[in-house]
mmCIF file of C-alpha atoms and ligand atoms in Angstrom:
data_model
loop_
_atom_site.group_PDB
_atom_site.id
_atom_site.type_symbol
_atom_site.label_atom_id
_atom_site.label_comp_id
_atom_site.label_asym_id
_atom_site.label_seq_id
_atom_site.Cartn_x
_atom_site.Cartn_y
_atom_site.Cartn_z
ATOM 1 C CA MET A 1 -64.539 -29.307 9.096
ATOM 2 C CA MET A 2 -65.135 -25.450 8.537
ATOM 3 C CA ARG A 3 -63.474 -24.400 11.781
ATOM 4 C CA VAL A 4 -60.554 -26.925 11.506
ATOM 5 C CA LYS A 5 -60.507 -25.273 7.590
ATOM 6 C CA SER A 6 -60.001 -21.892 9.505
ATOM 7 C CA SER A 7 -57.340 -23.040 12.602
ATOM 8 C CA VAL A 8 -55.003 -24.119 9.446
ATOM 9 C CA LEU A 9 -55.419 -20.605 7.934
ATOM 10 C CA ILE A 10 -55.078 -18.509 10.644
ATOM 11 C CA ASN A 11 -51.816 -20.904 10.846
ATOM 12 C CA LEU A 12 -50.655 -20.057 8.163
ATOM 13 C CA PHE A 13 -50.896 -16.613 8.196
ATOM 14 C CA VAL A 14 -49.103 -16.668 11.396
ATOM 15 C CA LEU A 15 -46.201 -18.607 9.887
ATOM 16 C CA GLN A 16 -46.130 -16.314 7.093
ATOM 17 C CA CYS A 17 -46.125 -13.069 10.004
ATOM 18 C CA LEU A 18 -43.578 -14.348 10.975
ATOM 19 C CA LEU A 19 -41.454 -15.530 8.295
ATOM 20 C CA ILE A 20 -41.803 -11.922 6.987
ATOM 21 C CA LEU A 21 -40.479 -10.656 10.336
ATOM 22 C CA GLY A 22 -37.792 -12.678 10.718
ATOM 23 C CA SER A 23 -36.739 -11.818 7.042
ATOM 24 C CA SER A 24 -36.802 -8.099 7.868
ATOM 25 C CA LEU A 25 -34.810 -8.769 10.856
ATOM 26 C CA GLN A 26 -31.321 -9.443 8.848
ATOM 27 C CA ASP A 27 -32.637 -7.598 5.702
ATOM 28 C CA PHE A 28 -30.405 -4.819 4.028
ATOM 29 C CA ASP A 29 -30.507 -3.185 0.732
ATOM 30 C CA PHE A 30 -27.281 -3.488 -0.840
ATOM 31 C CA PHE A 31 -22.734 -4.017 0.103
ATOM 32 C CA TYR A 32 -20.614 -1.247 0.243
ATOM 33 C CA PHE A 33 -17.326 -3.164 -0.468
ATOM 34 C CA VAL A 34 -14.676 -1.151 0.125
ATOM 35 C CA GLN A 35 -11.047 -1.064 -0.539
ATOM 36 C CA GLN A 36 -8.075 0.328 0.786
ATOM 37 C CA TRP A 37 -4.553 2.084 -0.329
ATOM 38 C CA PRO A 38 -2.035 0.987 1.821
ATOM 39 C CA PRO A 39 0.593 3.736 1.162
ATOM 40 C CA SER A 40 -2.248 6.541 2.337
ATOM 41 C CA TYR A 41 -3.279 4.295 5.428
ATOM 42 C CA CYS A 42 0.346 4.318 6.497
ATOM 43 C CA ASP A 43 1.386 8.070 5.763
ATOM 44 C CA SER A 44 -1.306 9.735 8.361
ATOM 45 C CA ARG A 45 -1.966 10.792 11.182
ATOM 46 C CA HIS A 46 -2.650 7.683 12.928
ATOM 47 C CA SER A 47 0.879 5.527 12.207
ATOM 48 C CA CYS A 48 0.700 1.978 10.433
ATOM 49 C CA CYS A 49 2.214 -1.147 11.381
ATOM 50 C CA TYR A 50 2.883 -3.836 9.195
ATOM 51 C CA PRO A 51 1.087 -7.314 9.698
ATOM 52 C CA THR A 52 3.439 -10.431 11.203
ATOM 53 C CA THR A 53 3.397 -11.901 8.147
ATOM 54 C CA GLY A 54 5.322 -9.321 6.471
ATOM 55 C CA LYS A 55 5.065 -5.947 4.728
ATOM 56 C CA PRO A 56 1.896 -5.924 2.312
ATOM 57 C CA ASN A 57 2.244 -5.194 -1.484
ATOM 58 C CA GLU A 58 1.526 -2.415 -3.206
ATOM 59 C CA ASP A 59 -1.705 -3.113 -3.911
ATOM 60 C CA PHE A 60 -5.094 -2.397 -2.588
ATOM 61 C CA THR A 61 -5.900 -4.084 0.775
ATOM 62 C CA ILE A 62 -9.701 -4.837 1.725
ATOM 63 C CA HIS A 63 -11.571 -3.086 4.175
ATOM 64 C CA GLY A 64 -14.491 -4.472 4.523
ATOM 65 C CA LEU A 65 -17.634 -6.030 3.091
ATOM 66 C CA TRP A 66 -20.673 -4.008 4.426
ATOM 67 C CA PRO A 67 -23.978 -4.584 4.291
ATOM 68 C CA ASN A 68 -26.126 -1.165 3.928
ATOM 69 C CA TYR A 69 -29.917 0.364 3.301
ATOM 70 C CA ASN A 70 -30.366 2.226 0.440
ATOM 71 C CA ASP A 71 -31.803 5.148 3.236
ATOM 72 C CA GLY A 72 -27.772 5.664 4.259
ATOM 73 C CA LYS A 73 -27.953 3.639 6.898
ATOM 74 C CA TRP A 74 -26.313 0.310 7.781
ATOM 75 C CA PRO A 75 -26.817 -2.598 10.036
ATOM 76 C CA SER A 76 -23.935 -3.435 13.003
ATOM 77 C CA ASN A 77 -23.404 -6.316 14.857
ATOM 78 C CA CYS A 78 -26.174 -8.569 14.449
ATOM 79 C CA ASP A 79 -25.179 -10.888 16.325
ATOM 80 C CA GLN A 80 -23.172 -10.953 19.605
ATOM 81 C CA GLN A 81 -22.494 -15.100 20.345
ATOM 82 C CA THR A 82 -20.716 -15.784 16.825
ATOM 83 C CA SER A 83 -17.002 -15.066 17.492
ATOM 84 C CA LEU A 84 -14.735 -15.997 14.399
ATOM 85 C CA HIS A 85 -13.038 -19.270 13.955
ATOM 86 C CA LYS A 86 -9.770 -19.480 12.580
ATOM 87 C CA SER A 87 -11.186 -22.963 11.670
ATOM 88 C CA GLU A 88 -13.413 -22.151 9.355
ATOM 89 C CA ILE A 89 -11.642 -20.081 6.880
ATOM 90 C CA SER A 90 -8.420 -22.104 6.921
ATOM 91 C CA ASP A 91 -8.535 -22.651 3.750
ATOM 92 C CA LEU A 92 -8.651 -19.259 2.762
ATOM 93 C CA MET A 93 -6.031 -17.598 5.286
ATOM 94 C CA SER A 94 -2.797 -17.496 2.803
ATOM 95 C CA LYS A 95 -5.223 -15.114 0.246
ATOM 96 C CA MET A 96 -6.640 -13.321 3.471
ATOM 97 C CA GLN A 97 -3.088 -12.536 4.187
ATOM 98 C CA LYS A 98 -1.993 -10.864 1.082
ATOM 99 C CA ASP A 99 -5.384 -9.371 0.147
ATOM 100 C CA TRP A 100 -6.815 -8.516 3.198
ATOM 101 C CA PRO A 101 -3.689 -7.564 5.692
ATOM 102 C CA THR A 102 -3.806 -5.402 8.506
ATOM 103 C CA LEU A 103 -2.535 -2.020 9.376
ATOM 104 C CA ALA A 104 -3.120 -1.199 12.667
ATOM 105 C CA CYS A 105 -0.426 -1.216 15.372
ATOM 106 C CA PRO A 106 0.335 -3.094 17.027
ATOM 107 C CA SER A 107 0.720 -5.594 14.555
ATOM 108 C CA GLY A 108 -1.055 -8.895 14.185
ATOM 109 C CA ASP A 109 -1.247 -11.948 12.063
ATOM 110 C CA GLY A 110 -4.970 -10.103 10.399
ATOM 111 C CA MET A 111 -7.551 -12.505 13.217
ATOM 112 C CA LYS A 112 -8.329 -9.210 15.157
ATOM 113 C CA PHE A 113 -9.121 -7.170 11.957
ATOM 114 C CA TRP A 114 -11.101 -10.094 9.906
ATOM 115 C CA GLY A 115 -12.527 -10.970 13.534
ATOM 116 C CA HIS A 116 -14.175 -7.026 13.884
ATOM 117 C CA GLU A 117 -15.388 -7.031 10.655
ATOM 118 C CA TRP A 118 -16.747 -10.215 10.893
ATOM 119 C CA GLY A 119 -19.269 -9.279 14.366
ATOM 120 C CA LYS A 120 -20.177 -5.623 13.017
ATOM 121 C CA HIS A 121 -20.556 -6.629 9.879
ATOM 122 C CA GLY A 122 -20.509 -10.512 8.647
ATOM 123 C CA THR A 123 -23.198 -11.550 11.056
ATOM 124 C CA CYS A 124 -25.421 -8.462 9.308
ATOM 125 C CA THR A 125 -25.926 -10.990 6.035
ATOM 126 C CA SER A 126 -27.012 -13.975 5.981
ATOM 127 C CA LEU A 127 -23.559 -15.295 4.979
ATOM 128 C CA ASP A 128 -21.686 -18.191 6.988
ATOM 129 C CA GLN A 129 -18.356 -16.582 7.966
ATOM 130 C CA HIS A 130 -17.038 -18.964 4.699
ATOM 131 C CA SER A 131 -19.169 -17.553 2.576
ATOM 132 C CA TYR A 132 -18.657 -14.161 3.984
ATOM 133 C CA PHE A 133 -14.667 -14.281 3.081
ATOM 134 C CA GLN A 134 -14.656 -16.123 0.356
ATOM 135 C CA ALA A 135 -17.302 -13.292 -1.120
ATOM 136 C CA ALA A 136 -14.951 -10.256 -0.281
ATOM 137 C CA LEU A 137 -11.837 -12.478 -1.952
ATOM 138 C CA GLN A 138 -13.561 -12.723 -5.368
ATOM 139 C CA LEU A 139 -14.586 -9.125 -5.463
ATOM 140 C CA LYS A 140 -11.475 -7.934 -4.547
ATOM 141 C CA ASN A 141 -10.144 -10.580 -7.844
ATOM 142 C CA ASN A 142 -13.533 -9.145 -10.025
ATOM 143 C CA SER A 143 -12.548 -5.749 -9.181
ATOM 144 C CA ASN A 144 -8.719 -5.771 -10.121
ATOM 145 C CA LEU A 145 -8.706 -1.827 -9.429
ATOM 146 C CA LEU A 146 -4.559 -1.623 -9.298
ATOM 147 C CA GLN A 147 -5.122 -3.173 -12.866
ATOM 148 C CA VAL A 148 -7.924 -1.231 -13.880
ATOM 149 C CA LEU A 149 -6.037 1.909 -12.861
ATOM 150 C CA GLY A 150 -2.835 1.336 -14.252
ATOM 151 C CA ASN A 151 -4.894 0.618 -17.935
ATOM 152 C CA ALA A 152 -5.674 3.859 -17.985
ATOM 153 C CA GLY A 153 -2.069 5.352 -17.207
ATOM 154 C CA ILE A 154 -3.088 6.186 -13.661
ATOM 155 C CA ARG A 155 -0.160 4.858 -11.381
ATOM 156 C CA PRO A 156 1.076 5.526 -7.646
ATOM 157 C CA GLY A 157 4.076 7.988 -6.484
ATOM 158 C CA ASN A 158 1.864 10.697 -9.200
ATOM 159 C CA PHE A 159 -1.017 13.143 -8.517
ATOM 160 C CA TYR A 160 -4.578 13.093 -10.410
ATOM 161 C CA SER A 161 -7.839 14.276 -10.945
ATOM 162 C CA VAL A 162 -10.551 12.319 -8.860
ATOM 163 C CA GLU A 163 -12.713 12.448 -11.880
ATOM 164 C CA ARG A 164 -9.890 10.983 -14.063
ATOM 165 C CA ILE A 165 -9.116 8.226 -11.171
ATOM 166 C CA LYS A 166 -13.294 7.706 -11.300
ATOM 167 C CA GLN A 167 -13.840 7.312 -14.669
ATOM 168 C CA ALA A 168 -10.607 4.881 -14.735
ATOM 169 C CA ILE A 169 -12.647 2.948 -11.962
ATOM 170 C CA GLU A 170 -16.297 3.217 -14.191
ATOM 171 C CA GLU A 171 -14.585 1.324 -16.941
ATOM 172 C CA GLY A 172 -12.864 -0.634 -15.382
ATOM 173 C CA VAL A 173 -15.591 -2.156 -13.357
ATOM 174 C CA GLY A 174 -18.626 -0.771 -15.003
ATOM 175 C CA HIS A 175 -20.144 0.939 -11.761
ATOM 176 C CA ALA A 176 -18.911 4.075 -10.580
ATOM 177 C CA PRO A 177 -17.043 4.656 -7.913
ATOM 178 C CA PHE A 178 -16.917 6.559 -4.599
ATOM 179 C CA ILE A 179 -13.623 7.924 -3.142
ATOM 180 C CA ASP A 180 -12.598 8.494 0.346
ATOM 181 C CA CYS A 181 -9.218 10.434 0.860
ATOM 182 C CA ASN A 182 -7.466 11.245 4.159
ATOM 183 C CA VAL A 183 -4.329 14.069 4.506
ATOM 184 C CA ASP A 184 -0.728 12.921 4.705
ATOM 185 C CA ALA A 185 2.033 14.684 6.768
ATOM 186 C CA SER A 186 2.662 17.843 4.313
ATOM 187 C CA GLY A 187 -1.872 17.800 4.189
ATOM 188 C CA ASN A 188 -2.172 17.088 0.890
ATOM 189 C CA HIS A 189 -4.791 14.697 -0.072
ATOM 190 C CA GLN A 190 -4.427 11.438 -0.949
ATOM 191 C CA LEU A 191 -6.175 8.340 -2.314
ATOM 192 C CA PHE A 192 -7.517 6.618 0.778
ATOM 193 C CA GLN A 193 -9.823 4.455 -0.369
ATOM 194 C CA VAL A 194 -12.365 2.877 -2.974
ATOM 195 C CA TYR A 195 -16.187 1.878 -2.147
ATOM 196 C CA LEU A 196 -18.215 -0.237 -4.964
ATOM 197 C CA CYS A 197 -21.928 -1.340 -4.076
ATOM 198 C CA VAL A 198 -22.489 -4.892 -4.584
ATOM 199 C CA ASP A 199 -25.894 -6.752 -5.059
ATOM 200 C CA THR A 200 -27.283 -8.618 -2.421
ATOM 201 C CA SER A 201 -26.098 -11.873 -3.646
ATOM 202 C CA SER A 202 -22.826 -10.457 -2.326
ATOM 203 C CA THR A 203 -21.645 -11.132 -6.397
ATOM 204 C CA LYS A 204 -22.243 -8.507 -8.694
ATOM 205 C CA PHE A 205 -21.141 -5.103 -8.736
ATOM 206 C CA ILE A 206 -23.585 -2.309 -9.036
ATOM 207 C CA LYS A 207 -24.475 1.466 -9.285
ATOM 208 C CA CYS A 208 -24.832 2.780 -5.564
ATOM 209 C CA PRO A 209 -28.273 3.741 -4.055
ATOM 210 C CA VAL A 210 -26.507 5.724 -2.149
ATOM 211 C CA LEU A 211 -23.436 7.879 -1.421
ATOM 212 C CA PRO A 212 -21.292 7.838 2.161
ATOM 213 C CA HIS A 213 -20.084 10.932 2.925
ATOM 214 C CA GLY A 214 -16.737 12.579 2.629
ATOM 215 C CA ARG A 215 -15.154 14.219 0.465
ATOM 216 C CA CYS A 216 -11.423 14.690 -1.956
ATOM 217 C CA GLY A 217 -10.442 17.350 -3.119
ATOM 218 C CA SER A 218 -9.838 18.445 -6.653
ATOM 219 C CA ARG A 219 -6.780 16.579 -7.220
ATOM 220 C CA ILE A 220 -5.650 14.092 -5.028
ATOM 221 C CA GLU A 221 -1.992 12.461 -4.479
ATOM 222 C CA PHE A 222 -1.762 8.637 -5.911
ATOM 223 C CA PRO A 223 1.169 7.599 -3.383
ATOM 224 C CA SER A 224 3.941 5.121 -3.471
ATOM 225 C CA PHE A 225 5.131 2.868 -1.153
ATOM 226 C CA SER A 226 8.734 3.421 -1.326
ATOM 227 C CA ASN A 227 8.445 7.172 -0.419
ATOM 228 C CA VAL A 228 5.692 5.705 2.974
ATOM 229 C CA SER A 229 7.946 3.427 6.038
ATOM 230 C CA GLU A 230 5.360 1.899 8.600
ATOM 231 C CA SER A 231 5.448 3.384 11.887
ATOM 232 C CA HIS A 232 8.047 3.178 14.194
ATOM 233 C CA ASP A 233 6.397 4.331 17.568
ATOM 234 C CA GLU A 234 6.420 2.194 21.040
ATOM 235 C CA PHE A 235 3.795 0.397 21.491
HETATM 236 P P1 5GP B 1 -15.709 5.891 9.320
HETATM 237 O O1 5GP B 1 -16.030 6.817 10.496
HETATM 238 O O2 5GP B 1 -13.546 6.257 9.889
HETATM 239 O O3 5GP B 1 -15.693 6.570 7.915
HETATM 240 O O4 5GP B 1 -16.256 4.405 9.544
HETATM 241 C C1 5GP B 1 -16.491 3.589 10.387
HETATM 242 C C2 5GP B 1 -16.692 2.521 10.411
HETATM 243 O O5 5GP B 1 -17.873 3.041 10.567
HETATM 244 C C3 5GP B 1 -16.311 1.887 9.150
HETATM 245 O O6 5GP B 1 -14.976 1.435 9.173
HETATM 246 C C4 5GP B 1 -17.286 1.174 9.096
HETATM 247 O O7 5GP B 1 -17.166 -0.235 9.908
HETATM 248 C C5 5GP B 1 -18.861 1.699 9.705
HETATM 249 N N1 5GP B 1 -19.448 2.685 8.120
HETATM 250 C C6 5GP B 1 -18.851 3.666 8.532
HETATM 251 N N2 5GP B 1 -19.359 4.598 6.874
HETATM 252 C C7 5GP B 1 -20.308 2.737 6.457
HETATM 253 C C8 5GP B 1 -21.974 3.221 5.973
HETATM 254 O O8 5GP B 1 -21.556 3.419 4.531
HETATM 255 N N3 5GP B 1 -21.697 1.828 6.052
HETATM 256 C C9 5GP B 1 -21.880 0.696 6.600
HETATM 257 N N4 5GP B 1 -22.367 0.062 5.773
HETATM 258 N N5 5GP B 1 -20.144 1.406 6.749
HETATM 259 C C10 5GP B 1 -20.234 2.257 7.428
HETATM 260 P P1 5GP B 2 -14.167 -0.018 11.346
HETATM 261 O O1 5GP B 2 -13.045 1.038 10.403
HETATM 262 O O2 5GP B 2 -14.027 -1.210 10.096
HETATM 263 O O3 5GP B 2 -15.005 -0.002 12.114
HETATM 264 O O4 5GP B 2 -12.832 -0.714 11.946
HETATM 265 C C1 5GP B 2 -11.732 -1.069 11.173
HETATM 266 C C2 5GP B 2 -11.314 -1.908 13.083
HETATM 267 O O5 5GP B 2 -10.083 -2.536 12.637
HETATM 268 C C3 5GP B 2 -10.543 -0.907 13.997
HETATM 269 O O6 5GP B 2 -10.030 -1.126 15.412
HETATM 270 C C4 5GP B 2 -8.718 -1.017 13.520
HETATM 271 O O7 5GP B 2 -8.166 -0.137 14.544
HETATM 272 C C5 5GP B 2 -8.851 -2.610 12.917
HETATM 273 N N1 5GP B 2 -8.022 -2.299 11.598
HETATM 274 C C6 5GP B 2 -7.355 -3.505 11.993
HETATM 275 N N2 5GP B 2 -6.202 -3.382 11.101
HETATM 276 C C7 5GP B 2 -6.871 -2.560 10.005
HETATM 277 C C8 5GP B 2 -6.516 -1.821 8.324
HETATM 278 O O8 5GP B 2 -5.555 -2.059 7.740
HETATM 279 N N3 5GP B 2 -7.126 -0.863 8.076
HETATM 280 C C9 5GP B 2 -8.799 -0.537 8.254
HETATM 281 N N4 5GP B 2 -9.049 0.527 7.932
HETATM 282 N N5 5GP B 2 -8.498 -0.444 10.130
HETATM 283 C C10 5GP B 2 -7.721 -1.526 10.351
#
């Protein structure tokens, strides 16, 4: 009787160890939710091509939802076996085309970009394909960056201090963003990407536990699409 009891206890202990090990392999501390400003993507060294589904609206678009560790490191490509299946996200397609368009050349319908983001980042979350993309679309809706900036008088086609942009987003979203800049053809630093931090449930914006690298000049351009065109490079 005593022997049976101790072997049950040992089995339970081993099971618990395996569970802890298994969950820590897939674990992460928070997400970066990264949105890009299409005119700045286009007006830079690497040119852009509008997606086959048409020129994006003048609005922030999604770059990715990236799991991250508090020490600044991050997991990537956690499951090379599962690629993104169009059938899993067919009901999200029109929203994906509007809110997560691809701007890389040559023009595409977005599947390659979404497949890349799923493989590199999505596979390291515990979300299935549909939940992963739906969560990102919902976060874009909830952050509503263009409106938040507009409410603070910050509009495309002008220059602003980075501090003013950060403050406006902190007021509108509830937490300070990380602002990532790139450089246009005339050497101006411009607003390129906005990083917001999100808890592991993928729904709630939080204070960023750690910030990525990169910095902007103190005064940056928030360019308008009307001064920027897509690339005419041959591919
Ligand atoms: P870049 O070198 O252009 O900043 O980043 C290249 C890519 O590496 C990003 O698009 C993203 O996939 C990944 N990456 C860069 N920085 C981070 C980071 O701080 N956290 C995570 N999770 N991924 C990152
Ligand atoms: P990451 O930097 O997230 O690792 O990789 C982004 C990859 O997706 C690059 O290979 C890039 O060429 C491709 N890509 C396609 N469309 C876009 C886009 O609109 N924005 C960004 N940042 N990358 C894109």
